[in-house]
Coordinates of C-alpha atoms and ligand atoms in Angstrom, one line a residue:
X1 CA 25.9 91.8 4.3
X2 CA 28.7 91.9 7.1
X3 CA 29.2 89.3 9.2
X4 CA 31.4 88.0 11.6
X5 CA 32.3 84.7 13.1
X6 CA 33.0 84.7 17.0
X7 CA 35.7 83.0 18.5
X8 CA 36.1 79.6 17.3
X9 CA 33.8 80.6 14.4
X10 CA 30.9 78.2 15.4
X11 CA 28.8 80.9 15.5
X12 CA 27.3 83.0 12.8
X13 CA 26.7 86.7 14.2
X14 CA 25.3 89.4 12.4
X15 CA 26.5 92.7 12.7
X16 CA 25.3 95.8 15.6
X17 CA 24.7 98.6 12.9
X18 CA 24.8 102.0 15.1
X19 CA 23.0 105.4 14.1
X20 CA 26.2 106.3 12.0
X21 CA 25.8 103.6 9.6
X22 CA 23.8 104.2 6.7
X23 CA 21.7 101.1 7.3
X24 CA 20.8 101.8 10.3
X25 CA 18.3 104.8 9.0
X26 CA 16.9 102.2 6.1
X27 CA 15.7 100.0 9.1
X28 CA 14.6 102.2 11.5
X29 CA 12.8 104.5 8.8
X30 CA 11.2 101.3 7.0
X31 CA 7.5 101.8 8.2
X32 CA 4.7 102.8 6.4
X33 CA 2.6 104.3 8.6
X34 CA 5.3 107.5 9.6
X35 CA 2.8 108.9 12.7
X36 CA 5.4 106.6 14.6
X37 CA 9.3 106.9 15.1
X38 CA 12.3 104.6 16.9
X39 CA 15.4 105.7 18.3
X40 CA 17.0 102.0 19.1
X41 CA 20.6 102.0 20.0
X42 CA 21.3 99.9 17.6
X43 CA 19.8 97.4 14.7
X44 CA 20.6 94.4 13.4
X45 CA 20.0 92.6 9.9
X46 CA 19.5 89.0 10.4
X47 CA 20.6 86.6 7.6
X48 CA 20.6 83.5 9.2
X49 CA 18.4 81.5 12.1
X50 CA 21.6 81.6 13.9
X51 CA 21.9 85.2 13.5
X52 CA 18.2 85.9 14.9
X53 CA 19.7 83.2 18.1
X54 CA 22.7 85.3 19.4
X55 CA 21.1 88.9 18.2
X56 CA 17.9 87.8 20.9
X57 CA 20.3 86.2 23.3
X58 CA 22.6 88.8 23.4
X59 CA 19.3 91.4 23.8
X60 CA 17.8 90.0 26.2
X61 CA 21.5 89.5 28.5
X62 CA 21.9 93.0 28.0
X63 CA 18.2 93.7 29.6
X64 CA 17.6 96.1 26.2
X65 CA 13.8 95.9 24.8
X66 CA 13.9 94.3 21.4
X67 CA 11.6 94.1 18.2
X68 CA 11.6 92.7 15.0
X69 CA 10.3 94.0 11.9
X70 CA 9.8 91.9 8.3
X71 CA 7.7 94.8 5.9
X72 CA 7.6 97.5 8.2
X73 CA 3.5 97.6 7.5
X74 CA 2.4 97.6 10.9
X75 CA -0.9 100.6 11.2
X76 CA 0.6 101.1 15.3
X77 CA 3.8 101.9 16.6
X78 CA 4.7 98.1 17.7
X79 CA 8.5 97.9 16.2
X80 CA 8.4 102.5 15.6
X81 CA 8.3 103.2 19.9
X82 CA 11.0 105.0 21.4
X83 CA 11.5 102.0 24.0
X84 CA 12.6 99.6 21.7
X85 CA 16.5 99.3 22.2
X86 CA 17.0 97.0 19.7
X87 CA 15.2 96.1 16.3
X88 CA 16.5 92.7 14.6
X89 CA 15.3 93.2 11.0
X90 CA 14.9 89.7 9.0
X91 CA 14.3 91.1 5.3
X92 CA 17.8 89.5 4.5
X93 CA 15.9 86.3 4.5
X94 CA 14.1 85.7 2.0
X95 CA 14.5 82.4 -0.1
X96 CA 11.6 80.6 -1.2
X97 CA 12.0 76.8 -2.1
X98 CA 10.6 73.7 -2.0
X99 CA 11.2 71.6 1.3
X100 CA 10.7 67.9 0.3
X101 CA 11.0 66.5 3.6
X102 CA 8.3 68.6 4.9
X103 CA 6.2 68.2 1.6
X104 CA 5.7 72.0 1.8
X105 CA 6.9 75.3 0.1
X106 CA 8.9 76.8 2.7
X107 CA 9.0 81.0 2.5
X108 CA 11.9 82.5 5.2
X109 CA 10.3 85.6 6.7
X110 CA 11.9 88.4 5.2
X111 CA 10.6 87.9 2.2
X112 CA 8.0 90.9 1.2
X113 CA 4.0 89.7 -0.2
X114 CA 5.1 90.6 -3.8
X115 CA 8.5 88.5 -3.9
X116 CA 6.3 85.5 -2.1
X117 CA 4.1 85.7 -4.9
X118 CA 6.6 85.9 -8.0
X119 CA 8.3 82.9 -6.4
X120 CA 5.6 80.8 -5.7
X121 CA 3.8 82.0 -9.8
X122 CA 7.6 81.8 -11.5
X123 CA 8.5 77.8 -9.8
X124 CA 5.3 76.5 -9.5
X125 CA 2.1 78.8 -10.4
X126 CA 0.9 78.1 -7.9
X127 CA -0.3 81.3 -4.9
X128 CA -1.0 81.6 -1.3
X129 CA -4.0 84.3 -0.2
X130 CA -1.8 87.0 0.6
X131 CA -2.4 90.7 1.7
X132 CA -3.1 93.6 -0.5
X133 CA 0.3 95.3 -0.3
X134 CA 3.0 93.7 -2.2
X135 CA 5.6 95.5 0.2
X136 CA 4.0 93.9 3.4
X137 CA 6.6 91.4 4.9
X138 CA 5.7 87.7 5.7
X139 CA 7.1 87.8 9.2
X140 CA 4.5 89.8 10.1
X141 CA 1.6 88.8 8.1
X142 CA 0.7 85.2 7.9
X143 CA 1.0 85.3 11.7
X144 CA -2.1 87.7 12.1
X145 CA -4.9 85.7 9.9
X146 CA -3.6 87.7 6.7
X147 CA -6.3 88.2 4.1
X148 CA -6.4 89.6 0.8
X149 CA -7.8 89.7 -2.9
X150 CA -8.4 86.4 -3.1
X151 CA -9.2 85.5 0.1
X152 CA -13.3 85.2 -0.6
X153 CA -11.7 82.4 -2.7
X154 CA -9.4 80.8 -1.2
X155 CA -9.5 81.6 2.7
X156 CA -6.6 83.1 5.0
X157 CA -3.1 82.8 4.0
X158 CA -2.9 81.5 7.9
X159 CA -5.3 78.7 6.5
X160 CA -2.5 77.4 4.4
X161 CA 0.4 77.2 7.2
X162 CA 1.8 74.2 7.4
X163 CA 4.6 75.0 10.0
X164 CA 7.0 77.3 11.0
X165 CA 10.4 78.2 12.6
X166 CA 10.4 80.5 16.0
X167 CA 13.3 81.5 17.9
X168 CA 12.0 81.5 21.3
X169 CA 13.3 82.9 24.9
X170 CA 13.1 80.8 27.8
X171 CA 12.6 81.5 31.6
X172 CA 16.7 81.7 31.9
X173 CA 16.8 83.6 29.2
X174 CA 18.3 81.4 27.0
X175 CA 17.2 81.5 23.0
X176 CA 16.4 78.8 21.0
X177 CA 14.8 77.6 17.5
X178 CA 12.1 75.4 17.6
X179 CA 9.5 74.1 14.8
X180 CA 5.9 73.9 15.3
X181 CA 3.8 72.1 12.7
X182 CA 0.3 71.6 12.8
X183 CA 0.5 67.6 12.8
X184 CA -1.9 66.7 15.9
X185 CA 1.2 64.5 17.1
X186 CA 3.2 67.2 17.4
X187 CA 4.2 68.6 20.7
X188 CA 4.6 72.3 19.4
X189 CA 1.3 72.3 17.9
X190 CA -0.1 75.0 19.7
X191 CA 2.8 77.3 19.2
X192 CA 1.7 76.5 15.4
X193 CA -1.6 77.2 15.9
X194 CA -0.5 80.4 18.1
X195 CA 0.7 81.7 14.5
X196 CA -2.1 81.0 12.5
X197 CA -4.1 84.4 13.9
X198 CA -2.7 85.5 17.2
X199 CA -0.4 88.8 15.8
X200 CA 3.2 89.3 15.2
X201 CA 5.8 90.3 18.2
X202 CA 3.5 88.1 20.8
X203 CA 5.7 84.9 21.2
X204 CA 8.8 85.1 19.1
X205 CA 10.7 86.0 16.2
X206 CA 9.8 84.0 13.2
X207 CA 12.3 82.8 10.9
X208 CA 10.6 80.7 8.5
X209 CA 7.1 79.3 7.5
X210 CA 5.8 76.2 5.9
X211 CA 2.8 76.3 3.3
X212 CA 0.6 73.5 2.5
X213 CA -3.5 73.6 1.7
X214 CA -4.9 71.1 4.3
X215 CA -6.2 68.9 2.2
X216 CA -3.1 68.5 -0.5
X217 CA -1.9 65.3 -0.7
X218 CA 1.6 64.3 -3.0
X219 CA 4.9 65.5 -3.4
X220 CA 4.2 67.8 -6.2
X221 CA 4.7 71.5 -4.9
X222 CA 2.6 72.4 -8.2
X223 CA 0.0 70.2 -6.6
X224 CA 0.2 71.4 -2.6
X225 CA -1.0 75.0 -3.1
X226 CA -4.1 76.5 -5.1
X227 CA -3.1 77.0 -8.6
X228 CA -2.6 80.6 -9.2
X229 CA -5.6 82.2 -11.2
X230 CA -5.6 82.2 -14.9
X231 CA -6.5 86.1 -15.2
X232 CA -7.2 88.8 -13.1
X233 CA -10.0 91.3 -14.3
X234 CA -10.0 94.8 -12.5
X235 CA -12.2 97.4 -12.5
X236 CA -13.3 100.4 -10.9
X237 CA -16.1 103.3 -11.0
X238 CA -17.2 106.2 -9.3
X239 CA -19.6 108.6 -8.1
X240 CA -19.1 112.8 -7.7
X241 CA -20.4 113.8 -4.0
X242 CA -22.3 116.6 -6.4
X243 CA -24.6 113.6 -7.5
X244 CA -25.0 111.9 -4.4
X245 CA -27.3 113.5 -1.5
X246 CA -28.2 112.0 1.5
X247 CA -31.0 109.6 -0.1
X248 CA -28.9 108.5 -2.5
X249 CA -25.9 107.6 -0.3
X250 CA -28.6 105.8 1.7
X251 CA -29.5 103.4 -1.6
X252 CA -26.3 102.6 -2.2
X253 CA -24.6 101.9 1.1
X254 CA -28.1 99.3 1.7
X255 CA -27.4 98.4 -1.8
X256 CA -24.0 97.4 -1.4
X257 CA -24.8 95.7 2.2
X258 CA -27.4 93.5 0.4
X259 CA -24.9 92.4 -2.0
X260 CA -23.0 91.3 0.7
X261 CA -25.2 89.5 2.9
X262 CA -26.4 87.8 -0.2
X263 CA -23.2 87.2 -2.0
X264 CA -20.8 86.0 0.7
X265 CA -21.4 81.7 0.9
X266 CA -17.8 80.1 -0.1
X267 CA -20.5 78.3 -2.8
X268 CA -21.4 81.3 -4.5
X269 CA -20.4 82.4 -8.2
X270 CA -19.3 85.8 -6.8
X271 CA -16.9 84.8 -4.5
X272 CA -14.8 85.2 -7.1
X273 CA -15.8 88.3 -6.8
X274 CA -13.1 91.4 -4.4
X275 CA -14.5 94.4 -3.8
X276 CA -14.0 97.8 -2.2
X277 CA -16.3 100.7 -1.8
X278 CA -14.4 103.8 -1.0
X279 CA -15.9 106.7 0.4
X280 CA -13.6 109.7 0.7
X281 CA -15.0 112.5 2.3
X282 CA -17.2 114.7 0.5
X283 CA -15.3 118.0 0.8
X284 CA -11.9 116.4 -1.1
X285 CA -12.7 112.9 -2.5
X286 CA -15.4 111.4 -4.5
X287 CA -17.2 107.4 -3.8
X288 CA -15.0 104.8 -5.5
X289 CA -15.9 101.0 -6.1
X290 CA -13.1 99.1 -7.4
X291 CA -12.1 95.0 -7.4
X292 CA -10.8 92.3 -8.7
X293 CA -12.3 89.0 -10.6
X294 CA -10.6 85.7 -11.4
X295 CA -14.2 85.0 -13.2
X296 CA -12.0 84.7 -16.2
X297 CA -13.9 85.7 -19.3
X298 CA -17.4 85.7 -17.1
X299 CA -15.3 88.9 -15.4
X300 CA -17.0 91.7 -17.3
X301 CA -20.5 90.5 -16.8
X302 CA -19.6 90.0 -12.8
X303 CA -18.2 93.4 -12.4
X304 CA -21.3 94.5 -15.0
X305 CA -23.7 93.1 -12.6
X306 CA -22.4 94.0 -9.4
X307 CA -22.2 97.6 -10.8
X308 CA -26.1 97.2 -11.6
X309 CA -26.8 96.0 -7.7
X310 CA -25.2 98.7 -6.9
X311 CA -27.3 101.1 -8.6
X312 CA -30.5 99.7 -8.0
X313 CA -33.5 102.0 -7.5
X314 CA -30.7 105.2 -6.6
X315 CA -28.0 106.5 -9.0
X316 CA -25.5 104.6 -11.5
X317 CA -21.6 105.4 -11.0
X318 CA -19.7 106.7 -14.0
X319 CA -16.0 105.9 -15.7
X320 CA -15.6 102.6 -15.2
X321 CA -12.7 100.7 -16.3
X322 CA -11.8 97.1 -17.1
X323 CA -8.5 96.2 -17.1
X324 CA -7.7 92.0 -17.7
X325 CA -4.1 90.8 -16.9
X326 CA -2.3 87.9 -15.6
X327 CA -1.6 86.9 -12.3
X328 CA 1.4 88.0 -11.2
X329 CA 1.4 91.3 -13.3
X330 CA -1.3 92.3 -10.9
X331 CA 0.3 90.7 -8.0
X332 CA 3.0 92.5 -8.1
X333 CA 1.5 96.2 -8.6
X334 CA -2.4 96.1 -7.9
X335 CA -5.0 98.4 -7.7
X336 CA -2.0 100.9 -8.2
X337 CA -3.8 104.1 -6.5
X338 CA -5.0 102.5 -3.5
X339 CA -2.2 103.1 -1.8
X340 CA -0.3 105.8 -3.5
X341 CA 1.8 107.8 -1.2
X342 CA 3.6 110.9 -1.6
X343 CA 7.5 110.4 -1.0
X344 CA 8.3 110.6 2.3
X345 CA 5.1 108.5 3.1
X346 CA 1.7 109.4 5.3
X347 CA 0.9 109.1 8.7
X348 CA -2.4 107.0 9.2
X349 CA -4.6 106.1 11.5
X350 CA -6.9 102.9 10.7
X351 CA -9.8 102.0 12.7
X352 CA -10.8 98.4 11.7
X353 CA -14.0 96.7 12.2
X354 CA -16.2 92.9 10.8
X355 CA -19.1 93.1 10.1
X356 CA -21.9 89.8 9.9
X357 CA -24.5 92.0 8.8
X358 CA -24.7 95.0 6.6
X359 CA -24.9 98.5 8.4
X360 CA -28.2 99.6 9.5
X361 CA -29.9 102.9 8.0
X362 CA -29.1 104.5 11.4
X363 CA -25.1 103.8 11.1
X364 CA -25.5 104.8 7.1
X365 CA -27.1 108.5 8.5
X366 CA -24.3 108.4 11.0
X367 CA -21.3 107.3 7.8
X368 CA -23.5 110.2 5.9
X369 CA -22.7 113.3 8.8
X370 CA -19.2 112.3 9.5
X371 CA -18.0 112.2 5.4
X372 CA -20.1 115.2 4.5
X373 CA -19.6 117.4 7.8
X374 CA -17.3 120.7 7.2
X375 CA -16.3 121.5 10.4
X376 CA -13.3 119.2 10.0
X377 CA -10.6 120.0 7.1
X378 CA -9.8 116.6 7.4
X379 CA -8.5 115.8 4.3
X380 CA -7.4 112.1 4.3
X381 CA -10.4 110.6 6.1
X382 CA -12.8 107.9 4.3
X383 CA -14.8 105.1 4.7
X384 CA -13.5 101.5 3.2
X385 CA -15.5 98.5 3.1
X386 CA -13.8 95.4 1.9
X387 CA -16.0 92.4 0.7
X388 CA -14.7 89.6 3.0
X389 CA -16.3 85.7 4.0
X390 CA -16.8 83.2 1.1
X391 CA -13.9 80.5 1.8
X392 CA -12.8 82.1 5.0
X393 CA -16.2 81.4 7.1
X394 CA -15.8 77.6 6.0
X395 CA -13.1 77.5 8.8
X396 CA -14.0 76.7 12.4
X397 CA -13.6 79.6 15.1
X398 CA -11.6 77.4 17.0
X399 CA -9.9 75.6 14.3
X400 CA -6.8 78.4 14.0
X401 CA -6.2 81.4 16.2
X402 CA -8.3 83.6 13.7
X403 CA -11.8 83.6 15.3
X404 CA -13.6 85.7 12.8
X405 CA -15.1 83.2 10.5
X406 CA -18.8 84.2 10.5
X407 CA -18.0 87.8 8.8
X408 CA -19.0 90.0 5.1
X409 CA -17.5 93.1 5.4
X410 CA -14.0 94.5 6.4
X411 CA -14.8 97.7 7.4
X412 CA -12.3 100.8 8.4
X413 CA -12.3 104.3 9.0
X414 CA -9.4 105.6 8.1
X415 CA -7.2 109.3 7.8
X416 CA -4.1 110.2 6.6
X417 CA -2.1 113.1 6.7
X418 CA 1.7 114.5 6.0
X419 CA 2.1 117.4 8.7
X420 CA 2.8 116.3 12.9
X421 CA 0.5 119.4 13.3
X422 CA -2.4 117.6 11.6
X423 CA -2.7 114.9 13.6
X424 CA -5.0 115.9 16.5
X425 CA -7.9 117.3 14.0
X426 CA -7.5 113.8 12.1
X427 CA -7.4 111.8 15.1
X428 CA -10.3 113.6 16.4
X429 CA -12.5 112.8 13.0
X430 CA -11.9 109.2 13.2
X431 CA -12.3 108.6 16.4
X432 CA -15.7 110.1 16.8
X433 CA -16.7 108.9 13.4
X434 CA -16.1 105.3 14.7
X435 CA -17.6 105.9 18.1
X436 CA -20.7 107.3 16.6
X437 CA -20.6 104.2 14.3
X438 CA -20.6 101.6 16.9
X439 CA -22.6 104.4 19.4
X440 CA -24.9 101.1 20.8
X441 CA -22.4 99.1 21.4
X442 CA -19.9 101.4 23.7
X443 CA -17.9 102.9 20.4
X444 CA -16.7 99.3 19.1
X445 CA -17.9 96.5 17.4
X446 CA -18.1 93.7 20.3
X447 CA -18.9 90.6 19.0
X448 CA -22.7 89.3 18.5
X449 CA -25.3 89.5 15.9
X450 CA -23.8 92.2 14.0
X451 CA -20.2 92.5 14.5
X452 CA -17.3 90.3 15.1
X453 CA -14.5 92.5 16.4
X454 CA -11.9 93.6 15.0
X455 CA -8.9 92.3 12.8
X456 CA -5.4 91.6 14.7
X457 CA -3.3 92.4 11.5
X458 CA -5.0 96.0 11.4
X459 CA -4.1 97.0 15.4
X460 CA -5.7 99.9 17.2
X461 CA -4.7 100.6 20.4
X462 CA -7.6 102.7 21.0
X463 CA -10.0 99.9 21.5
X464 CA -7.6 99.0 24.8
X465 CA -8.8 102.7 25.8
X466 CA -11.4 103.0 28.4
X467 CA -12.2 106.6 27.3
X468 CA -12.5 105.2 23.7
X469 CA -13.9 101.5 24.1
X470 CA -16.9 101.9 26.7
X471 CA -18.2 98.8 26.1
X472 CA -17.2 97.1 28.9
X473 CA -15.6 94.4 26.6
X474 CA -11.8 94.5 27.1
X475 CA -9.5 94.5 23.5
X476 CA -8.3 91.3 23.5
X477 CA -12.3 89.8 23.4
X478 CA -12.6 91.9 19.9
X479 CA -9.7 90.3 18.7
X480 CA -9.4 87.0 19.6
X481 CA -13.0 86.2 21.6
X482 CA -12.8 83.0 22.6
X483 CA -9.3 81.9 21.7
X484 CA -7.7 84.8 23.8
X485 CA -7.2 82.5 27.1
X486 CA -5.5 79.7 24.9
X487 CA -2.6 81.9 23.4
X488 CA -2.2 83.3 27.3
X489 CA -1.1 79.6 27.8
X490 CA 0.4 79.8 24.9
X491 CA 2.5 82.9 25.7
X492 CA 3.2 81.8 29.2
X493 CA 4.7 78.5 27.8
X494 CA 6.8 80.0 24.9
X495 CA 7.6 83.5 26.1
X496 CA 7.4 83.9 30.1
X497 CA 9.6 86.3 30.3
X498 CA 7.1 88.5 28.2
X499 CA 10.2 89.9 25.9
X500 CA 8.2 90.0 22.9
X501 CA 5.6 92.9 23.9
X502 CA 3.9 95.9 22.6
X503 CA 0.6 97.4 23.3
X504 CA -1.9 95.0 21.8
X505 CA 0.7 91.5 22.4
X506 CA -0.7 89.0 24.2
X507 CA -0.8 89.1 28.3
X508 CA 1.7 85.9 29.4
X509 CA -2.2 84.2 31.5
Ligands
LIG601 C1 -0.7 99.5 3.1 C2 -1.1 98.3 3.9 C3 -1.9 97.3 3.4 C4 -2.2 96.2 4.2 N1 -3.0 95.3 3.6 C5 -3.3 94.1 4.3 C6 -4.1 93.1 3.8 O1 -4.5 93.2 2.6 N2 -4.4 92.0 4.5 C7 -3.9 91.9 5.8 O2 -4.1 90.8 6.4 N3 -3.1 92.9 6.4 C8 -2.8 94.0 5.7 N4 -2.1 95.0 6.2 C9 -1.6 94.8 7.6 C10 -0.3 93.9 7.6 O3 -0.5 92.6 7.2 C11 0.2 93.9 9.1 O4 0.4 95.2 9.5 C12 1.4 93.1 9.2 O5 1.7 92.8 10.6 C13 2.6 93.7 8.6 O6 3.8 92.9 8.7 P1 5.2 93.5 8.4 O7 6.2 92.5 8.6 O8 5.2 94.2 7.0 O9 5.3 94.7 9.4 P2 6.3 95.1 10.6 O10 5.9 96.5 11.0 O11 7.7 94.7 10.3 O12 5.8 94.1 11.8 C14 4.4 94.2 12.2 C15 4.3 93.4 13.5 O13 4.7 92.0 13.3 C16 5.8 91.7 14.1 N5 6.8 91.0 13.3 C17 7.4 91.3 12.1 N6 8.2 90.4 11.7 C18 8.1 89.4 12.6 C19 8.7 88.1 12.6 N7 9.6 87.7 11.7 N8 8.4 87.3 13.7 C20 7.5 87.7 14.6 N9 6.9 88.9 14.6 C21 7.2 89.7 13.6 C22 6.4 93.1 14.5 O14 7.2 93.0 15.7 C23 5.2 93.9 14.7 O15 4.6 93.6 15.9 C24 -1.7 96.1 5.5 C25 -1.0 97.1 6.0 C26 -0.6 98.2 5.3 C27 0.2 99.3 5.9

C-alpha cells in the first residue's frame, strides 16, 4: 500500500484515502451487519504501529472523532455511525510468527479468525478458541472474551492472551505504544487484563497480541498453544414446523435444556461436544440442530446420542448429516449455511443473552407465540441457542475482564432483513420477543440464578434503553457485573480523554 515518509523520513505515515479513492468504499462498506452506515472524511489503512501513532495523533490534533475497525463484524454501529470522522483500518497487518523473546505466538490485529487459524495449523498445528466467523478480525475479537466451536474445550480465546500492543492517547493528547502482558510484575497489567473481556474501541487501538495457554511452559511454539484437533465431525438435523405443535416444541426445548445443564462440566465427555439449536420462525424456516465434535471416531455415536436426548419422549428430527474433516478445512469454511448472505449482505439485529439454567416452560410458551405468531411477516427472525461452559466456567469471574464463567447456553434472538423499509416490523418482533422472554426480570437477563447478562462481543444498545431494559440494572452490570468499576479505572488511566467511545464503551470512572 502507499506510503509516505514525512520530512526527514523518521516517520512512517500511512496515507488519508478520501471518498474519491476506490479504497476508501472497501473500508467504509466492510461491515457485516449493513443496518449501519459511515460517512468519515477520510480513512486510513494502517501497516505499521507507527502508522496507527501519527494516524491517532494527527486525529485527535485535528479534534475529528476516530474509529478503528479489524473484520468489520461488529452486530452495532460502533465503527458504521455518521460521527466518526476518521476510521484507521488495521487489516494490512496481519503477520503471524513466533516471538521468541516473549515465548509466545504473536498475531498483529488485522489479521481475520480464518487466516489466524491457517497460520497457527500450517507452522505449528497448533489453534487458539476462536469465533465462529472465519472473516471476523482479531482486533476486535480477542478483546471482547471471544468464544467459539471449541470453546466448551478449550475456554476463551481471551483465556489464552498473553500480551498485547495498544497505541494509547494521553491527557495532552499525545499517542503512544505501550505493551501490557499479564506478568503480575508488570506495571501495564491491568491494561492487559482490560483486553481480556472488556470490548473493542474502549481504551485504544490494538496493534498486536501475544498468545500463550497459562500453563505452557518451553520454548516450543508447537508446545505453548493447544494442539489443533485431529478431526472435526459435523452434523446437523431438522424438524418441519408441520411436525412440531406446541407440545412437542415444549419436549424438545426442555430436552435440549437438560442436556445442557447436564452436559456442561469442563470434565465431561461431551464437552467435546458444539451445538446449536436453530429455530427459524414457523411461517418461513424449519428447527435446525447442527455442531461440531472433535470426539474423533467416538463423533458419530456423540452426535447419535445427543440426537436421541433430544428426542426423548417427543419427536425425532429427520436428514441428518455427518460430515468428518480435518481441522483447518473446517476452519476455514464451517457450518457453511449458518451464515450465508445474499451479496450485498443483511441488516441484523442480534439480541444476546447467558443463560445458567435451562429456560423454564413459561419462557418455552413465550419462544413458542413469538416463532409461530402471523401477525409479523418477519422473515429473518429465530431463536439460536449455542451450547457454551465446559472449559470456560473453570476460569475465575475476576480472573480476566470476562465475568461470565458460570453459564450453559448462549442464547440470541435474532432478525435479518435486506430492505431499509423492513426494519421497524423486524425490530418490533425482536424486541418484544426478547422482552417477553426475560418479562420477570424488566425485559433482560440481569444476572442471578438464572442468567448472567449478556455477551460484550455481541453489543445491543437496547439494553442501555430505559424504555427497553426496565430492570433497573444499568447495561454495563449485564456485561461486565462486577468488573465494570475496574476497567472505569482502567479507562480513566489509559484513555482520559475518552477518544475511543461509542455507545456501549466504557464510562472513563
Ligand atoms: C457473523 C458473525 C459471527 C460472529 N461469531 C462470533 C463468535 O463465534 N464468537 C464471538 O466471540 N463473537 C462473534 N461475533 C462477534 C465478533 O467477535 C465481534 O463483533 C467483534 O468485535 C468483531 O471484530 P471485528 O474486528 O471483526 O469488527 P469491527 O467492526 O472492525 O470492530 C468491532 C469493535 O471492535 C473495535 N476494534 C476493531 N479493531 C480494533 C483494534 N485493532 N483495537 C481496538 N478496537 C478494535 C471497533 O472499534 C469496534 O468497536 C460474530 C459476529 C458476526 C457478525
Amino acid at each position: 500500500m502507499a506510503t509516505r515518509e514525512t520530512t526527514g523520513g523518521t516517520r512512517n505515515e500511512s496515507v488519508r484515502i478520501g471518498p474519491d479513492d476506490p479504497r476508501y468504499l472497501a473500508v467504509v462498506e466492510k461491515r457485516f451487519n449493513k443496518r449501519f452506515s459511515a460517512s468519515p472524511d477520510y480513512v486510513r489503512l494502517v501497516s505499521s504501529t507507527d502508522q496507527v501513532v501519527s494516524a491517532v495523533e494527527e486525529a485527535v490534533r485535528e479534534g475529528r472523532r476516530l474509529a478503528v475497525t479489524s473484520g468489520g463484524h461488529c452486530l452495532e454501529g460502533f465503527v458504521s455511525n455518521p460521527e466518526v470522522r476518521v476510521i484507521l483500518d488495521v487489516s494490512p497487518m496481519k503477520r503471524v510468527y513466533y516471538d521468541a523473546d516473549r515465548r509466545a505466538v504473536a498475531v498483529e490485529c488485522g489479521a481475520t479468525v480464518g487466516e489466524t487459524f491457517r497460520a497457527l495449523f500450517e507452522t505449528w498445528g497448533v489453534v487458539i478458541p476462536l469465533g465462529e466467523h472465519p472473516n471476523i478480525g482479531m482486533g476486535g475479537h480477542v478483546v471482547g472474551g471471544a468464544f467459539g466451536f471449541l470453546c466448551r474445550q478449550l475456554g476463551l480465546a481471551a483465556d489464552y492472551l498473553y500480551a498485547l500492543e495498544v497505541v494509547t492517547v494521553d491527557e495532552s493528547g499525545q499517542a503512544s505504544r505501550v505493551v501490557a502482558t499479564r506478568e503480575k510484575s508488570d506495571p501495564h497489567r491491568d491494561l492487559w487484563w482490560a483486553h481480556t473481556g472488556g470490548g473493542g474501541g474502549n481504551f485504544g487501538v490494538v496493534t498486536r497480541y501475544w498468545f500463550r495457554s497459562p500453563d505452557a511452559s518451553g520454548e516450543d511454539p508447537a508446545r505453548l498453544l493447544p494442539r489443533a484437533p485431529e478431526s472435526i465431525t459435523t452434523f446437523k438435523a431438522e424438524w418441519d414446523w408441520s411436525d412440531v405443535d406446541e407440545p412437542a416444541f415444549l419436549r424438545l426445548l426442555r430436552n435440549h435444556g437438560v442436556w445442557c445443564e447436564r452436559n456442561s462440566n469442563a470434565d465431561s465427555p461431551n464437552a467435546s461436544l458444539w451445538t446449536l439449536l436453530e429455530i427459524h420462525r414457523k411461517q418461513f424456516g424449519k428447527i435446525i440442530v447442527r455442531g461440531v465434535s472433535t470426539a474423533g471416531v467416538g463423533a458419530e455415536q456423540q452426535v447419535d446420542d445427543h440426537l436421541a436426548a433430544l428426542s426423548e419422549g417427543g419427536i425425532a428430527p429427520h436428514g441428518r448429516e455427518l460430515a468428518r474433516m480435518s481441522w483447518l478445512e473446517f476452519a476455514l469454511n464451517p457450518l457453511p449455511d449458518l451464515f450465508a448472505a445474499p451479496p450485498g449482505g443483511v441488516s441484523a439485529k442480534v439480541k444476546d443473552a447467558l443463560l445458567k439454567k435451562r429456560f423454564t416452560d413459561a419462557q418455552i410458551g413465550v419462544a413458542y407465540d413469538h416463532l409461530t405468531r402471523t401477525d409479523h411477516d418477519v422473515m429473518g427472525g429465530m431463536l439460536g441457542l449455542a451450547t457454551y461452559g465446559g472449559r470456560i466456567n473453570t476460569v475465575a469471574r475476576d480472573a480476566t475482564a470476562a465475568a461470565q464463567r458460570d453459564s450453559i447456553l448462549d442464547i440470541a434472538c435474532t432478525t435479518g432483513w435486506l430492505e431499509p423499509r423492513e426494519e421497524a416490523k423486524n425490530l418490533t418482533w425482536v424486541r418484544a420477543f426478547y422482552r417477553d422472554l426475560f418479562a420477570e426480570s424488566g425485559g433482560v437477563p440481569v444476572p442471578g440464578e438464572a442468567y448472567d447478562g449478556s455477551f460484550i462481543n455481541h453489543p445491543d444498545t437496547d439494553l442501555a434503553d430505559l424504555s427497553l431494559n426496565t430492570s433497573g440494572v444499568p447495561w454495563h452490570t449485564l456485561y461486565y457485573k462486577e468488573n465494570y468499576p475496574r476497567l472505569q479505572r482502567i479507562k480513566a488511566r489509559w484513555d482520559p480523554r475518552d477518544v475511543f467511545r461509542h455507545a456501549l464503551s466504557i464510562r472513563v470512572g
